[in-house]
CSV table of C-alpha atoms in Angstrom, one decimal:
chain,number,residue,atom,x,y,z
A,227,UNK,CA,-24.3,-38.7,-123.4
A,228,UNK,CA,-21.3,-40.4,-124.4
A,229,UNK,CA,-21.0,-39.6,-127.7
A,230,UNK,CA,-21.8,-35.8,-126.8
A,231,UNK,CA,-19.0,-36.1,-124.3
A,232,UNK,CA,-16.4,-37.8,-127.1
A,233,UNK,CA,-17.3,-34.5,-129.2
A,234,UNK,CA,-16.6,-32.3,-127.1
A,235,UNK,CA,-12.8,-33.9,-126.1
A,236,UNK,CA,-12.2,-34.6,-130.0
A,237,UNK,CA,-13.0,-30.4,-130.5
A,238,UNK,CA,-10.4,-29.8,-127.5
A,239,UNK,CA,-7.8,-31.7,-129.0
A,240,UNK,CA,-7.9,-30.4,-132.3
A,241,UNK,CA,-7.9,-26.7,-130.8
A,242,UNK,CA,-4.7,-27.8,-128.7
A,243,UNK,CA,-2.9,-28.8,-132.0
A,244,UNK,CA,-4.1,-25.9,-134.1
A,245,UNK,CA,-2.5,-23.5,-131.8
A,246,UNK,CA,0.5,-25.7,-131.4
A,247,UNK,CA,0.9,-25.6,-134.9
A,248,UNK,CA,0.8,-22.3,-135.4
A,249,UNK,CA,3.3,-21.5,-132.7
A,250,UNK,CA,5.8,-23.7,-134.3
A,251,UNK,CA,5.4,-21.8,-137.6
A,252,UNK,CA,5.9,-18.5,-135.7
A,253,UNK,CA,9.3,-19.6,-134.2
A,254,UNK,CA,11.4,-21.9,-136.1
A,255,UNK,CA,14.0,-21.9,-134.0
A,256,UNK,CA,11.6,-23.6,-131.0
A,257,UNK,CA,10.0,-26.3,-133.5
A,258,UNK,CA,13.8,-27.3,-134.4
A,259,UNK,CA,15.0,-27.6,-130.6
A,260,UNK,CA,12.1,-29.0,-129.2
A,261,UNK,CA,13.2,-32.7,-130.0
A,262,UNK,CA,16.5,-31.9,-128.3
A,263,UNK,CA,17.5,-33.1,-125.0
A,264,UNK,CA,17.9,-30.3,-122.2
A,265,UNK,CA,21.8,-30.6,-121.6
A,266,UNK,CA,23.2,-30.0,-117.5
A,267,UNK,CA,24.5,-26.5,-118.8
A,268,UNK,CA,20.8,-25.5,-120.3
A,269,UNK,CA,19.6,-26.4,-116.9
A,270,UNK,CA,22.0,-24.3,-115.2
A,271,UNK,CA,21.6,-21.3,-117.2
A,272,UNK,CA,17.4,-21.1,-116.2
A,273,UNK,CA,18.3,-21.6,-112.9
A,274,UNK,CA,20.7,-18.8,-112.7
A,275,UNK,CA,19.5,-16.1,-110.3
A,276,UNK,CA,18.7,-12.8,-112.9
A,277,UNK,CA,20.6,-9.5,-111.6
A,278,UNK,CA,19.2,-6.2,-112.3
A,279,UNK,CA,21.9,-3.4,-112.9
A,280,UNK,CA,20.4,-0.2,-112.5
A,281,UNK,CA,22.6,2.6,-113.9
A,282,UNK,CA,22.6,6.3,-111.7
A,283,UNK,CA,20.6,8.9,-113.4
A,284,UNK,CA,23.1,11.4,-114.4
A,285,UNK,CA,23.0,15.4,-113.3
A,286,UNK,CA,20.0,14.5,-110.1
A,287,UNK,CA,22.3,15.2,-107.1
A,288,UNK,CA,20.3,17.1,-105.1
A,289,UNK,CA,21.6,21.1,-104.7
A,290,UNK,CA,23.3,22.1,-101.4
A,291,UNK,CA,20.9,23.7,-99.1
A,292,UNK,CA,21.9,27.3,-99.6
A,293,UNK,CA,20.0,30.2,-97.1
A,294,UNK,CA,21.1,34.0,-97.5
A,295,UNK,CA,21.8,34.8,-94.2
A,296,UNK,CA,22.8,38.7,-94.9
A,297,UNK,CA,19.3,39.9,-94.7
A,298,UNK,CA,18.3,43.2,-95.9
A,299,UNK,CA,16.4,44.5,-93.0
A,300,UNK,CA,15.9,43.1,-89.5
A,301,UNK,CA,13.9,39.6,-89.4
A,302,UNK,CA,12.1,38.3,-86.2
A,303,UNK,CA,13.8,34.7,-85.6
A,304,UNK,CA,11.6,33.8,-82.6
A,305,UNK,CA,8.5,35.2,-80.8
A,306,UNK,CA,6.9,33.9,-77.3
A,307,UNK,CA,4.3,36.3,-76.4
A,308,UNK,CA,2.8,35.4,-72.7
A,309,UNK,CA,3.0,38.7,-70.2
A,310,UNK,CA,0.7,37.0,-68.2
A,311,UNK,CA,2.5,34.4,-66.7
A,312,UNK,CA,5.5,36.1,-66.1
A,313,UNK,CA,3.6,39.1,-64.1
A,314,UNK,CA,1.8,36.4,-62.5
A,315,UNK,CA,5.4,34.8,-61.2
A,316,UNK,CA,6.9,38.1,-60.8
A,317,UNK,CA,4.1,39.3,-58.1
A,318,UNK,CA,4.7,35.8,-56.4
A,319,UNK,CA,8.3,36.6,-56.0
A,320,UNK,CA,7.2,40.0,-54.7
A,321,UNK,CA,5.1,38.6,-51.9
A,322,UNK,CA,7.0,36.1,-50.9
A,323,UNK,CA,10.2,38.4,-50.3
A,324,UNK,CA,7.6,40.6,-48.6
A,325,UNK,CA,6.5,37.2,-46.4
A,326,UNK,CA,10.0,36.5,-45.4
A,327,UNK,CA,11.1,39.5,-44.8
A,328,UNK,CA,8.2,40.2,-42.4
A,329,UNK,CA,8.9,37.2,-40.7
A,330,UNK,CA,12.5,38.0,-40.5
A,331,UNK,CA,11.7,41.1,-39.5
A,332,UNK,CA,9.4,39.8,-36.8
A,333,UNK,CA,12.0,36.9,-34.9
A,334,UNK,CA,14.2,39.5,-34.7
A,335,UNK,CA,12.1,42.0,-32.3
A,336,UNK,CA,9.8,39.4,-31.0
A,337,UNK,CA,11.8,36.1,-30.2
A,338,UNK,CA,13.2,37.3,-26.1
A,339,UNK,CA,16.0,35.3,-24.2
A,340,UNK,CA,14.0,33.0,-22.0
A,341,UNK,CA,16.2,30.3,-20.4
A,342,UNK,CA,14.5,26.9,-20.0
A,343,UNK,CA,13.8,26.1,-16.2
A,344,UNK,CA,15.1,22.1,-15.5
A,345,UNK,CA,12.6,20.7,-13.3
A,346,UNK,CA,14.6,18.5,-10.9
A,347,UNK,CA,13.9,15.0,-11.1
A,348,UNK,CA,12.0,15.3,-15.2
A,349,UNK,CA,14.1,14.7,-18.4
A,350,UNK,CA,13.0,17.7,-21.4
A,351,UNK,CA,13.1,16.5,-24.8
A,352,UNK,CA,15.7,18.1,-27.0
A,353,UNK,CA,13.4,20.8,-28.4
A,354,UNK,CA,12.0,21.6,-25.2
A,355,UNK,CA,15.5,22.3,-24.1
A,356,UNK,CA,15.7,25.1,-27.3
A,357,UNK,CA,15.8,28.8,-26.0
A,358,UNK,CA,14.3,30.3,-29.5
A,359,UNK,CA,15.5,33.8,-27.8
A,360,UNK,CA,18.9,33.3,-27.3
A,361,UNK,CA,21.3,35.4,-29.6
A,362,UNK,CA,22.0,32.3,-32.0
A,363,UNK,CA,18.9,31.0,-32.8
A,364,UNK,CA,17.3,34.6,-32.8
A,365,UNK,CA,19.8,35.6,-35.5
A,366,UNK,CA,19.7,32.2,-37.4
A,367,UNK,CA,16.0,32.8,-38.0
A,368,UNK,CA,16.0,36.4,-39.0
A,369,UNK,CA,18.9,35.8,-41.2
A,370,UNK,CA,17.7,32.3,-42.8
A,371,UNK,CA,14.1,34.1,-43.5
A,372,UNK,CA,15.5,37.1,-45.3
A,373,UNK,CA,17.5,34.9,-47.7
A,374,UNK,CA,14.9,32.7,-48.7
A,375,UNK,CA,12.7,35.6,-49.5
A,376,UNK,CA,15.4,37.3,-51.2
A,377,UNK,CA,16.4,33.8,-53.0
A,378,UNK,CA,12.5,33.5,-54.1
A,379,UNK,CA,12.4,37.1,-55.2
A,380,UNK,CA,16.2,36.9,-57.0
A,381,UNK,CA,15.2,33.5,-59.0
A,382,UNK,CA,12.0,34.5,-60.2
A,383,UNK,CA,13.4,38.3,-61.9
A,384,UNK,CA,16.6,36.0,-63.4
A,385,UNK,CA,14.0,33.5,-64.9
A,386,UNK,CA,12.0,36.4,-66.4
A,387,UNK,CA,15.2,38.1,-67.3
A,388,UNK,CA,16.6,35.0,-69.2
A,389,UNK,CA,13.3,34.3,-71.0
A,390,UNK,CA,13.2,35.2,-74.4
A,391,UNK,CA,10.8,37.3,-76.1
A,392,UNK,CA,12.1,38.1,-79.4
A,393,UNK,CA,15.2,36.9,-80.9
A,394,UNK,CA,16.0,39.3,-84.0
A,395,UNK,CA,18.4,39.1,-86.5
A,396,UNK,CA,19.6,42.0,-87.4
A,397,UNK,CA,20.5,43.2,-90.9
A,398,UNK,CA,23.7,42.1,-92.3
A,399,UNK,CA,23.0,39.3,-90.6
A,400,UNK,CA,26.1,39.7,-88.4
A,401,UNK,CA,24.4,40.6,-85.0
A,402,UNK,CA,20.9,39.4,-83.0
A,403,UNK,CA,19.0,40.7,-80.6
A,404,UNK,CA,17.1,39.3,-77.2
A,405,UNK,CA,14.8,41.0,-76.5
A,406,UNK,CA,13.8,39.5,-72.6
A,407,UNK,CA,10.7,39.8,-70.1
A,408,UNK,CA,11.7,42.1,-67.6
A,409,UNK,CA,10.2,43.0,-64.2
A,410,UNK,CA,7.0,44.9,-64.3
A,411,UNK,CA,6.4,43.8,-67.6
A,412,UNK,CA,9.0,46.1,-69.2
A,413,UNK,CA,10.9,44.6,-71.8
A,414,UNK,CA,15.0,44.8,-71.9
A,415,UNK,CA,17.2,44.5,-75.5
A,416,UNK,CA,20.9,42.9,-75.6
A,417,UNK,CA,22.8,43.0,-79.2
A,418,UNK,CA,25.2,40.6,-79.7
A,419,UNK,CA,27.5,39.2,-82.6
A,420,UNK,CA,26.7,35.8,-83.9
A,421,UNK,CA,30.1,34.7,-83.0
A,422,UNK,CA,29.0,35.1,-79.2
A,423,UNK,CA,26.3,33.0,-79.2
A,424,UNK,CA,25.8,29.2,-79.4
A,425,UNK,CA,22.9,27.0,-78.8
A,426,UNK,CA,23.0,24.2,-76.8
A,427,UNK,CA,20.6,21.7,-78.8
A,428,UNK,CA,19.1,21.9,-81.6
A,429,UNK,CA,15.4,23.4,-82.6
A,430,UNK,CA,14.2,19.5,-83.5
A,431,UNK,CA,15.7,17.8,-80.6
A,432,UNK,CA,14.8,20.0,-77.6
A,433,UNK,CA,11.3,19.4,-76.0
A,434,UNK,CA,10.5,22.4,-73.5
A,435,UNK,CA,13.0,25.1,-73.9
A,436,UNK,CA,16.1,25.9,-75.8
A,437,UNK,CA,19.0,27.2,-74.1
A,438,UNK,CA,21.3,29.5,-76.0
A,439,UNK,CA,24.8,30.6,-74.0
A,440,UNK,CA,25.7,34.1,-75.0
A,441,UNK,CA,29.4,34.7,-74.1
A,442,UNK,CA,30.8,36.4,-70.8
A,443,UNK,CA,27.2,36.3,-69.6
A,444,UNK,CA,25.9,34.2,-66.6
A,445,UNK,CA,23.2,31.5,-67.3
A,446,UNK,CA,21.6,31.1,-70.4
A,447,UNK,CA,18.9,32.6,-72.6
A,448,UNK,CA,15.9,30.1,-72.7
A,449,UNK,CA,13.9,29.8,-75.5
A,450,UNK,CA,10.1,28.4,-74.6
A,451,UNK,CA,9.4,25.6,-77.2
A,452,UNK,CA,5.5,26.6,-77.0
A,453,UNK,CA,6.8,30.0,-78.7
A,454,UNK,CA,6.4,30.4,-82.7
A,455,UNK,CA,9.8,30.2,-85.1
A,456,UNK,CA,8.9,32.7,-87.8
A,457,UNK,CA,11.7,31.9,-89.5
A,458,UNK,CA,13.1,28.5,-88.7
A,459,UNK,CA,15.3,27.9,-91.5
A,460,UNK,CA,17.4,31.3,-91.1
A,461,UNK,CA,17.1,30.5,-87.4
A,462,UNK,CA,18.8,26.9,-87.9
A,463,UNK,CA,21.7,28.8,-90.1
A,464,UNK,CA,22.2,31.7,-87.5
A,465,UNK,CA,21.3,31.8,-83.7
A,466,UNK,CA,20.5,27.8,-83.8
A,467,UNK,CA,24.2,26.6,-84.8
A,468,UNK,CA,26.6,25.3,-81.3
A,469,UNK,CA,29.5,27.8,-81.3
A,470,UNK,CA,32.4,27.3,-79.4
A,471,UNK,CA,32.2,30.9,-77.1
A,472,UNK,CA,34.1,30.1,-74.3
């Protein structure tokens, strides 16, 4: 076993000289400073950190972002197609001007002046003190009724009136067009210049809707996120830019 074992180191050792031989043949200049001592500034030059300068690659700027906004025929921007709802909240505005103004209606020929009789000797609470009949309260009630009805109704037609349907640009690309819900599902058109419009956020940042404030008008346009961009690109470069209007 031991003599198997000193073969098999003796075989090793030769292999480990062969190759180190041959090495040294293949690169003189290693065999001749092999026997040299390692000076401080040999030292320092391994241990210097290696930099890697990386020149730009020429002519692969990235071209500016260019959209042809003067369009040859008119291009749908926007579409939110949901009649539904808005006849849905359109007849609940309806009734509930019809509600109130029943009600209104009916304090006004039912509520009578009846004084309140003080029993001697008892204390009323404050609302049994309350005549209901007498000319202020009648007339508080029958006004306060009709204007909440008429609020309900009024708020409902401007929501529907503001929401967006279609926003079209028009060709030349100088103008768009809202086209807005309208009461009893008829649809109303307003053209406008660019230069009028200006949206308040922009298509990635807002959430539910996007307002857009269309100048000398009251309130703003709202545009329902759930609604499709057909063109969002031309939209960004046209209707979506924040304009100064005021």
């Amino acid at each position: 076993m031991s003599i198997l074992l000193h073969i098999t180191v003796n075989s090793t050792a030769n292999i480990f000289r062969t190759n180190t031989c041959r090495l040294l043949h293949r690169t003189p200049f290693l065999a001749q400073n092999l026997n040299q001592p390692v000076t401080h500034k040999a030292l320092s030059l391994l241990n210097k950190p290696t930099i890697l300068v990386r020149t730009p690659a020429r002519n692969q700027s990235s071209p500016a972002f260019n959209v042809n906004t003067n369009v040859s025929k008119d291009v749908v921007l926007f579409k939110y197609e949901n009649p539904k709802y808005y006849n849905v909240l359109n007849i609940f505005g309806l009734c509930q001007f019809v509600f109130w103004t029943y009600l209104s209606h009916f304090a006004f020929t039912t509520l009578k002046d009846a004084p309140v009789q003080e029993i001697p000797g008892e204390e009323l609470a404050w609302y049994q003190k309350i005549n209901l009949g007498e000319n202020k309260y009648r007339n508080g009630i029958t006004t306060i009724s009709f204007l909440i009805g008429y609020g309900i109704l009024c708020a409902t037609w401007l929501f529907t009136l503001r929401s967006v349907r279609y926003l079209i640009l028009r060709k030349g690309g100088k103008d768009v067009a809202f086209v807005t819900y309208g009461p009893f599902n008829r649809n109303r058109i307003m053209t406008v210049p660019l230069k009028c419009i200006s949206a308040q956020e922009s298509r990635e940042t807002a959430r539910n809707q996007l307002p857009i404030k269309v100048k000398n008008r009251a309130l703003y346009y709202v545009l329902d996120m759930r609604g499709e961009f057909r063109n969002p690109q031309l939209f960004d470069f046209t209707a979506g830019l924040k304009r100064k209007v005021d």
